[in-house]
Structure formats: C-alpha cells, structure tokens
CSV table of C-alpha atoms and ligand atoms in Angstrom, one decimal:
chain,number,residue,atom,x,y,z
W,1,MET,CA,120.3,55.3,-131.5
W,2,PRO,CA,117.7,56.4,-134.1
W,3,THR,CA,117.0,54.0,-137.0
W,4,SER,CA,117.3,55.2,-140.5
W,5,THR,CA,113.6,55.7,-141.0
W,6,ASP,CA,113.4,58.1,-138.1
W,7,PHE,CA,114.9,60.8,-140.2
W,8,SER,CA,112.4,63.0,-142.2
W,9,GLY,CA,114.6,64.5,-144.9
W,10,PHE,CA,114.2,63.0,-148.4
W,11,HIS,CA,118.0,63.2,-149.1
W,12,THR,CA,118.8,61.4,-145.8
W,13,ARG,CA,116.2,58.7,-146.4
W,14,SER,CA,117.4,58.2,-150.0
W,15,VAL,CA,120.8,57.3,-148.6
W,16,HIS,CA,119.8,55.4,-145.5
W,17,ALA,CA,116.3,53.9,-145.6
W,18,GLY,CA,116.3,50.1,-145.6
W,19,ALA,CA,120.1,49.8,-145.0
W,20,ARG,CA,122.0,49.5,-141.8
W,21,PRO,CA,125.6,48.5,-141.2
W,22,ASP,CA,125.7,44.7,-141.4
W,23,PRO,CA,125.4,43.4,-137.8
W,24,HIS,CA,127.5,40.3,-138.5
W,25,THR,CA,130.4,41.9,-140.5
W,26,GLY,CA,130.2,45.6,-139.9
W,27,SER,CA,130.0,46.1,-143.7
W,28,ARG,CA,128.8,49.7,-144.3
W,29,ALA,CA,127.8,49.2,-147.9
W,30,MET,CA,124.7,47.1,-148.4
W,31,PRO,CA,125.7,43.5,-148.6
W,32,ILE,CA,124.7,41.5,-151.8
W,33,HIS,CA,123.1,38.3,-150.5
W,34,GLN,CA,123.8,36.3,-153.6
W,35,THR,CA,122.1,33.1,-152.5
W,36,THR,CA,119.1,31.1,-153.7
W,37,SER,CA,118.1,29.9,-150.2
W,38,PHE,CA,118.4,30.3,-146.5
W,39,VAL,CA,119.2,27.7,-143.8
W,40,PHE,CA,116.2,27.3,-141.4
W,41,GLU,CA,116.8,27.5,-137.6
W,42,ASP,CA,114.8,24.3,-137.2
W,43,SER,CA,111.8,22.4,-138.6
W,44,GLU,CA,109.4,24.4,-136.6
W,45,ALA,CA,110.7,27.7,-137.9
W,46,ALA,CA,110.6,26.4,-141.5
W,47,ALA,CA,107.0,25.4,-141.1
W,48,ALA,CA,106.1,28.8,-139.7
W,49,TYR,CA,107.7,30.6,-142.6
W,50,PHE,CA,105.8,28.4,-145.2
W,51,ASN,CA,102.5,28.9,-143.3
W,52,LEU,CA,103.1,32.7,-143.3
W,53,GLN,CA,102.9,32.7,-139.5
W,54,GLU,CA,106.4,34.1,-139.3
W,55,TYR,CA,108.0,36.5,-141.8
W,56,GLY,CA,111.4,35.2,-142.9
W,57,ASN,CA,113.8,34.2,-145.7
W,58,THR,CA,113.2,30.9,-147.4
W,59,TYR,CA,114.0,31.2,-151.1
W,60,SER,CA,115.2,34.2,-153.1
W,61,ARG,CA,112.4,33.9,-155.6
W,62,ILE,CA,110.1,35.1,-152.9
W,63,MET,CA,112.3,37.2,-150.6
W,64,ASN,CA,116.0,38.2,-150.3
W,65,PRO,CA,117.6,40.5,-147.8
W,66,THR,CA,119.3,42.7,-150.4
W,67,VAL,CA,116.0,43.0,-152.4
W,68,ALA,CA,114.2,43.6,-149.1
W,69,ALA,CA,116.5,46.6,-148.3
W,70,LEU,CA,115.6,48.1,-151.6
W,71,GLU,CA,111.9,47.4,-151.1
W,72,GLU,CA,112.1,49.2,-147.7
W,73,ARG,CA,113.9,52.2,-149.3
W,74,ILE,CA,111.4,52.7,-152.0
W,75,ALA,CA,108.4,52.2,-149.7
W,76,ASN,CA,109.9,54.8,-147.3
W,77,LEU,CA,110.4,57.3,-150.1
W,78,GLU,CA,106.9,56.8,-151.6
W,79,GLY,CA,105.3,56.9,-148.1
W,80,ALA,CA,104.0,53.3,-148.5
W,81,VAL,CA,103.5,50.5,-146.0
W,82,GLY,CA,105.8,48.2,-147.9
W,83,GLY,CA,107.0,47.1,-151.3
W,84,VAL,CA,107.9,44.2,-153.5
W,85,GLY,CA,110.7,44.0,-156.0
W,86,PHE,CA,110.5,42.4,-159.5
W,87,ALA,CA,112.7,41.5,-162.4
W,88,SER,CA,111.5,44.4,-164.5
W,89,GLY,CA,108.9,47.2,-164.6
W,90,LEU,CA,106.6,45.1,-166.7
W,91,ALA,CA,107.0,42.1,-164.3
W,92,ALA,CA,106.0,44.5,-161.5
W,93,GLN,CA,103.0,45.8,-163.4
W,94,SER,CA,101.7,42.4,-164.6
W,95,SER,CA,102.1,41.0,-161.0
W,96,ALA,CA,100.4,44.0,-159.5
W,97,LEU,CA,97.4,43.5,-161.9
W,98,PHE,CA,97.2,39.7,-161.5
W,99,THR,CA,97.0,40.0,-157.7
W,100,LEU,CA,93.7,41.9,-157.8
W,101,LEU,CA,92.0,41.1,-161.1
W,102,GLN,CA,90.1,38.0,-162.2
W,103,PRO,CA,88.3,37.1,-165.5
W,104,GLY,CA,85.3,39.3,-166.1
W,105,ASP,CA,86.8,42.4,-164.4
W,106,HIS,CA,87.3,45.7,-166.2
W,107,VAL,CA,90.3,48.1,-166.2
W,108,LEU,CA,90.1,51.7,-167.1
W,109,ALA,CA,93.5,53.1,-168.2
W,110,SER,CA,94.9,56.4,-169.5
W,111,ALA,CA,95.7,56.2,-173.2
W,112,ALA,CA,99.0,58.1,-172.6
W,113,LEU,CA,101.1,55.2,-171.5
W,114,TYR,CA,104.4,53.6,-172.4
W,115,GLY,CA,103.9,51.5,-175.6
W,116,GLY,CA,105.0,48.3,-173.8
W,117,THR,CA,102.3,48.9,-171.2
W,118,VAL,CA,99.7,49.4,-173.8
W,119,THR,CA,100.7,46.1,-175.5
W,120,GLN,CA,100.8,44.3,-172.2
W,121,PHE,CA,97.4,45.6,-171.2
W,122,LYS,CA,95.7,45.1,-174.6
W,123,HIS,CA,96.9,41.6,-175.3
W,124,LEU,CA,97.7,40.0,-171.9
W,125,LEU,CA,94.6,41.2,-170.1
W,126,ARG,CA,92.3,40.2,-173.0
W,127,LYS,CA,93.9,36.8,-173.0
W,128,LEU,CA,92.9,36.5,-169.4
W,129,SER,CA,89.3,37.7,-170.2
W,130,VAL,CA,89.8,41.0,-168.4
W,131,GLU,CA,88.1,43.9,-170.2
W,132,LEU,CA,90.0,47.1,-170.9
W,133,ASP,CA,89.2,50.6,-172.0
W,134,PHE,CA,91.6,53.5,-172.6
W,135,VAL,CA,90.6,57.0,-171.7
W,136,ALA,CA,92.3,59.5,-174.1
W,137,SER,CA,91.8,62.6,-171.9
W,138,ASN,CA,92.5,63.9,-168.5
W,139,ARG,CA,88.9,65.1,-168.0
W,140,LEU,CA,87.4,63.4,-165.0
W,141,GLN,CA,84.0,63.3,-166.8
W,142,ASP,CA,85.5,61.1,-169.5
W,143,TRP,CA,86.9,58.7,-166.9
W,144,GLN,CA,83.5,58.7,-165.1
W,145,ALA,CA,81.8,57.9,-168.4
W,146,GLY,CA,84.1,54.9,-168.8
W,147,ILE,CA,83.3,53.2,-165.4
W,148,LYS,CA,81.4,50.0,-165.6
W,149,ALA,CA,79.8,47.8,-162.9
W,150,ASN,CA,82.9,45.5,-163.2
W,151,THR,CA,85.6,48.2,-163.2
W,152,LYS,CA,88.2,47.1,-160.7
W,153,LEU,CA,91.1,49.4,-161.5
W,154,PHE,CA,92.1,52.8,-162.7
W,155,PHE,CA,95.6,53.0,-164.1
W,156,GLY,CA,97.8,55.9,-165.4
W,157,GLU,CA,101.3,57.3,-165.5
W,158,THR,CA,102.2,60.4,-163.4
W,159,ILE,CA,104.0,61.8,-166.5
W,160,GLY,CA,102.9,60.0,-169.7
W,161,ASN,CA,105.5,58.2,-171.8
W,162,PRO,CA,106.2,59.8,-174.2
W,163,SER,CA,103.4,62.4,-174.5
W,164,GLY,CA,104.5,64.3,-171.3
W,165,SER,CA,100.8,64.6,-170.2
W,166,ILE,CA,100.3,64.9,-166.5
W,167,LEU,CA,97.6,62.8,-164.7
W,168,ASP,CA,95.2,64.5,-162.3
W,169,ILE,CA,96.0,62.0,-159.6
W,170,ALA,CA,93.9,63.5,-156.8
W,171,GLY,CA,90.9,63.9,-159.0
W,172,LEU,CA,91.1,60.3,-160.3
W,173,ALA,CA,91.7,59.0,-156.8
W,174,GLU,CA,88.5,60.7,-155.6
W,175,LEU,CA,86.5,59.4,-158.5
W,176,ALA,CA,87.9,55.9,-158.2
W,177,HIS,CA,87.2,55.7,-154.5
W,178,ALA,CA,83.7,56.9,-154.9
W,179,HIS,CA,83.1,53.7,-156.9
W,180,ASP,CA,85.3,51.5,-154.6
W,181,ILE,CA,88.0,51.2,-157.3
W,182,PRO,CA,91.7,51.4,-156.5
W,183,LEU,CA,94.0,53.8,-158.4
W,184,MET,CA,97.4,52.4,-159.6
W,185,ILE,CA,100.0,54.8,-160.8
W,186,ASP,CA,103.2,54.2,-162.7
W,187,ASN,CA,105.5,56.8,-161.2
W,188,THR,CA,108.6,55.8,-163.2
W,189,PHE,CA,109.1,59.2,-164.9
W,190,ALA,CA,108.5,61.4,-161.8
W,191,THR,CA,110.2,59.2,-159.1
W,192,PRO,CA,109.2,59.9,-155.5
W,193,TYR,CA,111.6,62.9,-155.6
W,194,LEU,CA,109.2,64.9,-157.9
W,195,CYS,CA,105.8,63.3,-157.0
W,196,ARG,CA,104.5,60.9,-154.4
W,197,PRO,CA,101.2,59.7,-155.8
W,198,LEU,CA,100.1,58.0,-152.5
W,199,GLU,CA,100.1,61.5,-150.9
W,200,TRP,CA,97.5,62.5,-153.5
W,201,GLY,CA,95.3,59.5,-152.8
W,202,ALA,CA,96.6,56.8,-155.1
W,203,ASP,CA,96.6,53.3,-153.7
W,204,ILE,CA,99.3,51.4,-155.5
W,205,VAL,CA,102.5,52.7,-157.2
W,206,VAL,CA,104.5,50.8,-159.7
W,207,HIS,CA,108.0,51.6,-161.0
W,208,SER,CA,110.3,50.6,-163.7
W,209,ALA,CA,113.4,50.9,-161.5
W,210,THR,CA,115.4,50.5,-164.7
W,211,LYS,CA,115.1,54.2,-165.3
W,212,PHE,CA,115.8,57.1,-162.9
W,213,LEU,CA,115.8,55.0,-159.7
W,214,GLY,CA,118.8,52.9,-160.8
W,215,GLY,CA,119.8,56.0,-162.8
W,216,HIS,CA,122.8,54.7,-164.8
W,217,GLY,CA,121.4,52.3,-167.4
W,218,THR,CA,122.9,49.3,-165.7
W,219,SER,CA,120.0,47.1,-164.4
W,220,ILE,CA,116.5,46.1,-165.3
W,221,GLY,CA,114.1,46.0,-162.3
W,222,GLY,CA,110.6,46.8,-161.1
W,223,LEU,CA,108.9,47.7,-157.8
W,224,VAL,CA,105.4,47.8,-156.4
W,225,VAL,CA,104.4,49.7,-153.3
W,226,GLU,CA,101.0,50.1,-151.6
W,227,SER,CA,99.5,52.7,-149.2
W,228,GLY,CA,97.7,50.0,-147.1
W,229,GLU,CA,94.7,52.3,-147.1
W,230,PHE,CA,92.4,50.8,-149.8
W,231,ASP,CA,89.5,48.8,-148.4
W,232,TRP,CA,90.0,45.4,-150.0
W,233,SER,CA,87.1,44.1,-147.9
W,234,ASN,CA,84.5,46.3,-149.7
W,235,GLY,CA,82.9,43.2,-151.3
W,236,ARG,CA,84.3,43.8,-154.8
W,237,PHE,CA,87.6,41.9,-154.4
W,238,PRO,CA,86.9,38.3,-153.5
W,239,LEU,CA,90.5,37.3,-154.3
W,240,MET,CA,91.5,39.3,-151.2
W,241,GLU,CA,88.7,38.2,-148.9
W,242,ASP,CA,87.8,34.6,-149.8
W,243,PRO,CA,89.9,31.5,-148.8
W,244,SER,CA,92.7,31.2,-151.2
W,245,PRO,CA,93.0,27.7,-152.8
W,246,ALA,CA,96.6,28.7,-153.8
W,247,TYR,CA,97.5,29.1,-150.1
W,248,HIS,CA,95.7,26.3,-148.3
W,249,GLY,CA,92.6,28.4,-147.7
W,250,LEU,CA,94.3,31.5,-146.3
W,251,LYS,CA,92.1,34.6,-146.2
W,252,PHE,CA,94.6,37.4,-147.0
W,253,HIS,CA,92.5,40.4,-145.9
W,254,GLU,CA,91.3,38.8,-142.7
W,255,THR,CA,94.9,37.6,-141.8
W,256,PHE,CA,97.0,40.5,-142.9
W,257,GLY,CA,94.8,43.6,-142.9
W,258,THR,CA,96.8,46.5,-144.1
W,259,PHE,CA,99.4,44.2,-145.6
W,260,ALA,CA,96.9,41.9,-147.4
W,261,TYR,CA,97.6,43.1,-150.9
W,262,LEU,CA,101.4,43.1,-150.6
W,263,MET,CA,101.4,39.7,-148.9
W,264,LYS,CA,99.3,38.2,-151.7
W,265,LEU,CA,101.5,39.9,-154.3
W,266,ARG,CA,104.6,38.3,-152.8
W,267,ALA,CA,103.4,35.0,-151.4
W,268,GLU,CA,101.2,34.1,-154.3
W,269,THR,CA,101.8,36.2,-157.4
W,270,LEU,CA,105.6,36.5,-157.1
W,271,ARG,CA,105.9,32.9,-156.0
W,272,ASP,CA,103.8,31.6,-158.9
W,273,LEU,CA,104.8,34.0,-161.8
W,274,GLY,CA,108.4,34.0,-160.5
W,275,GLY,CA,109.6,37.4,-161.9
W,276,CYS,CA,111.9,38.1,-159.0
W,277,MET,CA,114.6,40.8,-158.8
W,278,SER,CA,118.2,39.6,-158.6
W,279,PRO,CA,120.1,40.6,-155.5
W,280,PHE,CA,122.8,42.2,-157.6
W,281,ASN,CA,120.3,44.4,-159.4
W,282,ALA,CA,118.7,45.4,-156.1
W,283,PHE,CA,122.1,46.5,-154.9
W,284,LEU,CA,122.7,48.6,-158.0
W,285,ILE,CA,119.3,50.2,-157.8
W,286,ALA,CA,119.5,50.9,-154.1
W,287,GLN,CA,122.9,52.5,-154.7
W,288,GLY,CA,121.4,54.5,-157.5
W,289,ILE,CA,118.7,55.8,-155.2
W,290,GLU,CA,121.4,57.2,-152.9
W,291,THR,CA,121.9,60.0,-155.4
W,292,LEU,CA,118.4,60.2,-156.8
W,293,PRO,CA,117.6,63.7,-155.4
W,294,LEU,CA,120.9,65.1,-156.7
W,295,ARG,CA,120.5,63.6,-160.1
W,296,MET,CA,116.8,64.6,-160.4
W,297,ARG,CA,117.6,68.2,-159.7
W,298,GLN,CA,120.2,68.2,-162.5
W,299,HIS,CA,117.9,66.2,-164.9
W,300,VAL,CA,115.1,68.8,-164.3
W,301,HIS,CA,117.5,71.8,-164.6
W,302,ASN,CA,118.8,70.5,-168.0
W,303,ALA,CA,115.4,69.5,-169.2
W,304,ARG,CA,114.1,73.0,-168.7
W,305,ALA,CA,117.0,74.5,-170.5
W,306,VAL,CA,116.8,72.1,-173.4
W,307,ALA,CA,113.0,72.5,-173.7
W,308,ALA,CA,113.3,76.3,-173.8
W,309,TYR,CA,116.0,76.0,-176.5
W,310,LEU,CA,113.9,73.6,-178.6
W,311,GLN,CA,110.9,75.9,-178.4
W,312,GLY,CA,112.7,78.5,-180.5
W,313,ALA,CA,114.8,76.1,-182.7
W,314,GLY,CA,114.3,76.0,-186.5
W,315,GLY,CA,112.5,72.9,-187.8
W,316,VAL,CA,110.8,72.2,-184.4
W,317,THR,CA,107.1,72.6,-184.5
W,318,GLN,CA,106.1,71.7,-181.0
W,319,VAL,CA,107.8,70.8,-177.7
W,320,HIS,CA,105.6,68.6,-175.4
W,321,TYR,CA,107.2,69.4,-172.0
W,322,ALA,CA,104.7,70.1,-169.2
W,323,GLY,CA,107.2,72.4,-167.6
W,324,LEU,CA,106.6,74.9,-170.4
W,325,ASP,CA,103.6,77.2,-169.9
W,326,SER,CA,102.6,76.4,-173.5
W,327,HIS,CA,101.8,72.8,-172.5
W,328,PRO,CA,98.1,72.0,-171.9
W,329,ASP,CA,98.9,70.2,-168.7
W,330,HIS,CA,101.2,73.0,-167.3
W,331,SER,CA,98.9,73.8,-164.4
W,332,LEU,CA,98.6,70.1,-163.5
W,333,ALA,CA,102.4,70.0,-163.6
W,334,GLN,CA,102.6,73.0,-161.3
W,335,ARG,CA,100.3,71.2,-158.9
W,336,TYR,CA,101.7,67.7,-158.9
W,337,LEU,CA,105.3,68.3,-159.9
W,338,PRO,CA,106.3,71.6,-158.4
W,339,ALA,CA,110.0,70.7,-158.4
W,340,GLY,CA,109.9,70.0,-162.2
W,341,ALA,CA,108.0,68.0,-164.8
W,342,GLY,CA,110.7,65.4,-165.2
W,343,ALA,CA,113.4,65.0,-167.9
W,344,VAL,CA,111.8,62.9,-170.6
W,345,PHE,CA,109.7,64.6,-173.2
W,346,CYS,CA,109.0,64.8,-176.9
W,347,PHE,CA,109.2,67.4,-179.7
W,348,ASP,CA,107.9,67.3,-183.2
W,349,LEU,CA,109.9,68.1,-186.3
W,350,ALA,CA,108.4,69.8,-189.3
W,351,GLY,CA,110.2,67.4,-191.7
W,352,GLY,CA,108.5,64.3,-190.3
W,353,ARG,CA,110.1,60.9,-190.4
W,354,ASP,CA,113.1,61.9,-192.6
W,355,ALA,CA,114.0,64.8,-190.4
W,356,GLY,CA,113.8,62.6,-187.3
W,357,ILE,CA,116.2,60.1,-188.8
W,358,THR,CA,118.6,62.9,-189.8
W,359,LEU,CA,118.5,64.4,-186.3
W,360,ILE,CA,119.1,61.1,-184.6
W,361,GLU,CA,121.9,60.1,-186.9
W,362,ASN,CA,123.8,63.4,-186.4
W,363,LEU,CA,123.5,63.7,-182.6
W,364,GLN,CA,126.9,62.9,-180.9
W,365,LEU,CA,126.3,63.3,-177.2
W,366,PHE,CA,122.8,61.9,-177.1
W,367,SER,CA,122.8,58.0,-177.5
W,368,HIS,CA,120.2,56.5,-179.8
W,369,LEU,CA,118.7,53.7,-177.7
W,370,ALA,CA,115.5,52.3,-176.1
W,371,ASN,CA,115.8,53.5,-172.6
W,372,VAL,CA,115.2,56.6,-170.5
W,373,GLY,CA,116.2,57.9,-167.1
W,374,ASP,CA,120.0,57.4,-167.5
W,375,ALA,CA,122.6,59.9,-166.3
W,376,LYS,CA,123.5,60.0,-170.0
W,377,SER,CA,121.3,61.8,-172.5
W,378,LEU,CA,119.3,59.5,-174.7
W,379,VAL,CA,117.1,59.9,-177.9
W,380,ILE,CA,114.7,57.7,-179.8
W,381,HIS,CA,112.1,57.9,-182.6
W,382,PRO,CA,109.0,56.3,-180.9
W,383,ALA,CA,106.9,55.6,-184.0
W,384,THR,CA,109.5,53.2,-185.4
W,385,THR,CA,110.8,51.7,-182.1
W,386,THR,CA,109.2,51.7,-178.6
W,387,HIS,CA,105.6,52.3,-179.9
W,388,ARG,CA,105.8,50.5,-183.2
W,389,GLN,CA,103.2,47.9,-182.2
W,390,LEU,CA,100.6,50.7,-181.9
W,391,SER,CA,98.1,51.5,-184.7
W,392,ASP,CA,98.0,55.1,-186.1
W,393,ALA,CA,95.0,55.8,-183.9
W,394,GLU,CA,96.7,54.5,-180.8
W,395,LEU,CA,99.8,56.5,-181.7
W,396,ALA,CA,97.8,59.7,-182.1
W,397,ALA,CA,96.0,58.9,-178.7
W,398,ALA,CA,99.5,58.6,-177.1
W,399,GLY,CA,100.5,61.9,-178.7
W,400,ILE,CA,103.0,60.6,-181.2
W,401,GLY,CA,103.4,61.7,-184.8
W,402,PRO,CA,105.8,60.5,-187.6
W,403,GLY,CA,108.3,63.3,-186.7
W,404,THR,CA,108.1,63.0,-183.0
W,405,ILE,CA,111.4,62.6,-181.2
W,406,ARG,CA,111.6,61.5,-177.5
W,407,ILE,CA,114.6,62.7,-175.5
W,408,SER,CA,115.7,61.7,-172.0
W,409,VAL,CA,117.8,64.6,-170.8
W,410,GLY,CA,120.8,63.5,-168.8
W,411,ILE,CA,122.9,65.2,-166.1
W,412,GLU,CA,125.7,66.5,-168.4
W,413,ASP,CA,126.1,70.3,-168.9
W,414,ALA,CA,123.0,71.8,-170.4
W,415,GLU,CA,125.2,74.0,-172.7
W,416,ASP,CA,126.8,70.9,-174.3
W,417,LEU,CA,123.4,69.2,-174.8
W,418,ILE,CA,122.0,72.3,-176.5
W,419,ALA,CA,125.1,72.6,-178.7
W,420,ASP,CA,124.7,69.0,-179.8
W,421,LEU,CA,121.1,69.4,-180.6
W,422,ASP,CA,121.8,72.7,-182.4
W,423,GLN,CA,124.4,71.1,-184.7
W,424,ALA,CA,122.2,68.1,-185.4
W,425,LEU,CA,119.1,70.2,-186.2
W,426,SER,CA,121.2,72.3,-188.6
W,427,GLN,CA,121.8,69.1,-190.7
W,428,ILE,CA,118.1,68.8,-191.5
W,429,PRO,CA,117.5,70.1,-195.0
W,430,GLY,CA,115.5,73.3,-194.8
W,431,ALA,CA,115.8,73.8,-191.0
W,432,THR,CA,117.4,77.0,-189.9
W,433,SER,CA,118.9,76.6,-186.5
L,501,LIG,C1,106.8,54.5,-167.9
L,501,LIG,C2,107.3,53.1,-168.1
L,501,LIG,N1,106.8,52.1,-167.3
L,501,LIG,C3,107.2,50.8,-167.4
L,501,LIG,C4,108.2,50.5,-168.2
L,501,LIG,C5,108.6,49.0,-168.3
L,501,LIG,O1,109.8,48.9,-167.6
L,501,LIG,P1,110.9,47.7,-167.8
L,501,LIG,O2,111.5,48.0,-169.1
L,501,LIG,O3,111.8,47.8,-166.6
L,501,LIG,O4,110.1,46.4,-167.8
L,501,LIG,C6,108.8,51.5,-169.0
L,501,LIG,C7,109.9,51.1,-169.9
L,501,LIG,O5,110.4,51.9,-170.7
L,501,LIG,C8,108.4,52.8,-168.9
L,501,LIG,O6,108.9,53.8,-169.6
C-alpha cells in the first residue's frame, strides 16, 4: 500500500500529505489531538525524548500530532525536509530568525515587505543588536553592494505585500550562497501552488498560514520549512555547530545533519519562545490546504479579470499587478509564477486619500478589514492601517502612496467583483467609471 507521500500530483498531495486514517479509531478526517501532553511508555522512553535521542510527543508546546500532520503536509508541498508550526506568521518569522542569528550579525532584507515584518525587523532585531539594511530594488548589484562581513541572512517575499513586486529568487540564492549566506523567503502570497522557492535555491521558507493556506479567514498560524541543503557547518553559524548551553552541550549540526536547523528551531526556539500552533488551528489550516489548488486557480482567474478591469477604470492611475505586462516585474512573474501572480495587489486612485475612503466605504461585496488570502474578497487602505507605522520614505520604498488601495481578490464570480468595484468607483467625485 503506497503512503500518501508516494504520489507526485500537487492536488493529491494537498489532500493526503501528512494524513492517514487514524490507526486506532479508523477516523478518516484528521483527528484533533486537543491535549497538552502525552503519557510516556516508561521512564527510559521519557528520558530518550528529552535527550532528543528519540523523536516523540512530550508536550504540545513543542510537538503535537495534529500540528505534525500539517507540518508534514506543507513540507511535502514546498519540497522541504520538514517543517515547524507556529502560532502566527510573525511568530514563525521571529523564531526562524532567532534560531540562526546572534548579536552582531547583519540581515539584508527586501524593502518590499509586509508592514508588520518591517516593524518586527526594524525594532526587534535592533533590540537584539542585530544590524539590518533594506534593499529597495530587485537588482542583484544593489543586494551585492549591501553585503557585509557579518551578513548572515537574505530575506524577501516572493510577491511583496502590498507592492506586488516579484523577487528574483534564483538570482538572490546564487548571490547569497556565493557569500555563505542563507536565503529565507516569505511565500505567503504565492503559496506552494504558485511558486516553490526551495526549487529556485532558497534555503528556508516561512508562511503566514493565516492567509491562503487556511484560506477562509478563520485561523491565525505560521509555518517554517527548510530545504536541508544549506551548509550550516561553513564556520559562520556557531549557534549551529558549537555545543548548545540551552541543550546540555548538544551540537545540533553534528548530531542532526540535514535536520539541524529544524531541530534547533523546534527543540530550542519554539520551546523557549513558546509561540506554538494550536491543534485546532492546525486542523483548520490542513483542511484549508486540501482545496488550496482549486482556490488558487479561481483566485488567480479573478485577480487577472479585476486587474484588467481596473486598468481601464476612471479615477485609477495605476494597477500594480505583476500579472499585467505593464508591471515592471512582469517578466520575473512569468518566470517564477507561471500559473499566476497571486491575488493580492494594489492600485492607485487619482483622488488620493479621500478617494480611497470613498471607494472603501461604498464597496458592498469586498469587506474592509486587515487580512488577505480569504475566499472572500477583501480591501484595505494600507497607508492608514497595515503600514501606518512606516515613515513616508518607507511607505514610498514599499510602493505605497496616499491613494493606494490593496485588494485581496476572493473566489466569488469575477463579474460580481467588477460590478461592485465599478459602482463604488463611480461614487468618487470626478471619477468617470
Ligand atoms: C506577507 C505576510 N507575511 C507575514 C504576515 C504575518 O502573518 P500573521 O498575521 O499570521 O502573523 C503577514 C500578515 O499579513 C503577511 O501579509
């Protein structure tokens, strides 16, 4: 009998990877293991788990079978050696960073990032004495110019939130690796259905599972997966090679090889920072992933139709959707996202802030809220909400103006979405729809 991971099709793996009928009850749906802790077979087994000599369930802050099923599913879809679940996308990111960085290190990150990530990086990393520079362009020579002797990480989003810019993942991976630097990608907006960064040379992928993976706006969650291919023993990551005082002198790279980073992420960072995913959210996100390919096809179909409509709509000055050939990153989108440039993008209104408020207040089908990647269509004004902590210069670097509107195109009928946008745009004084 083949196991779920023996199948190669993306749709099949979305439904089956990580999950099997429950051997004890026969339950076909993934059981929700709503328990804090697990009874040990005996004292010897308990000691082996705590020594990391055996891999097994002890306490749900560190590991839980329902969360593990989701971790296996996302790792399978991303082509990773494994994954770790977290309470949110930002918990996943901060934990992914903490595991490899130490004071005095330097991070080089794309400027086209989710506002919460910019804030997390700018303030949290600096508080920990980690240096940070943003690169406001996709040109590899600009990234190269930013590399310092202490640079320990490149970071970017496959599709930038909300600018819609596309990262040159293969180019950045090659540049990073030439300097013994790992590349970490936030693949939230693309999902593994549209792009698998590890296949282009990235080393670590992080997700806000809150968005398209869960897909229904019900659960906050985050995930980290790793290729297992980065050489953590290159002499630049002592945390991975030296005896760990937080784990009675364990040398993670020597002991776990390919799994060193993920083991350290789970056994130390998740254990100590504690931002674990709840079993119930893992269940909902894993169930969401069962329909990920179907939803992403409809999201992309609708996003293309809505972007094409907006391009010719009165009062709209620019549409920042990399699926349009007018977008500066269109050729990168064709390379990295051949099935579609996602379903979250921005457009600018000639009437600025007031026009933005009029549009948002008159939309009926689009919900005004701070989320993306829901089956339902969503809209927000980034300058006054998600990105309001950013200075004007940072806003400009992230591609956001006063009249910029971000939409997350859902899976309704495209005709209904266009009709809703059309009636709301026509309410803006001076705009002819
Ligand atoms: C691209 C991206 N990454 C990370 C996050 C953070 O995810 P979470 O809200 O699950 O912490 C978000 C949230 O909007 C996001 O859009």
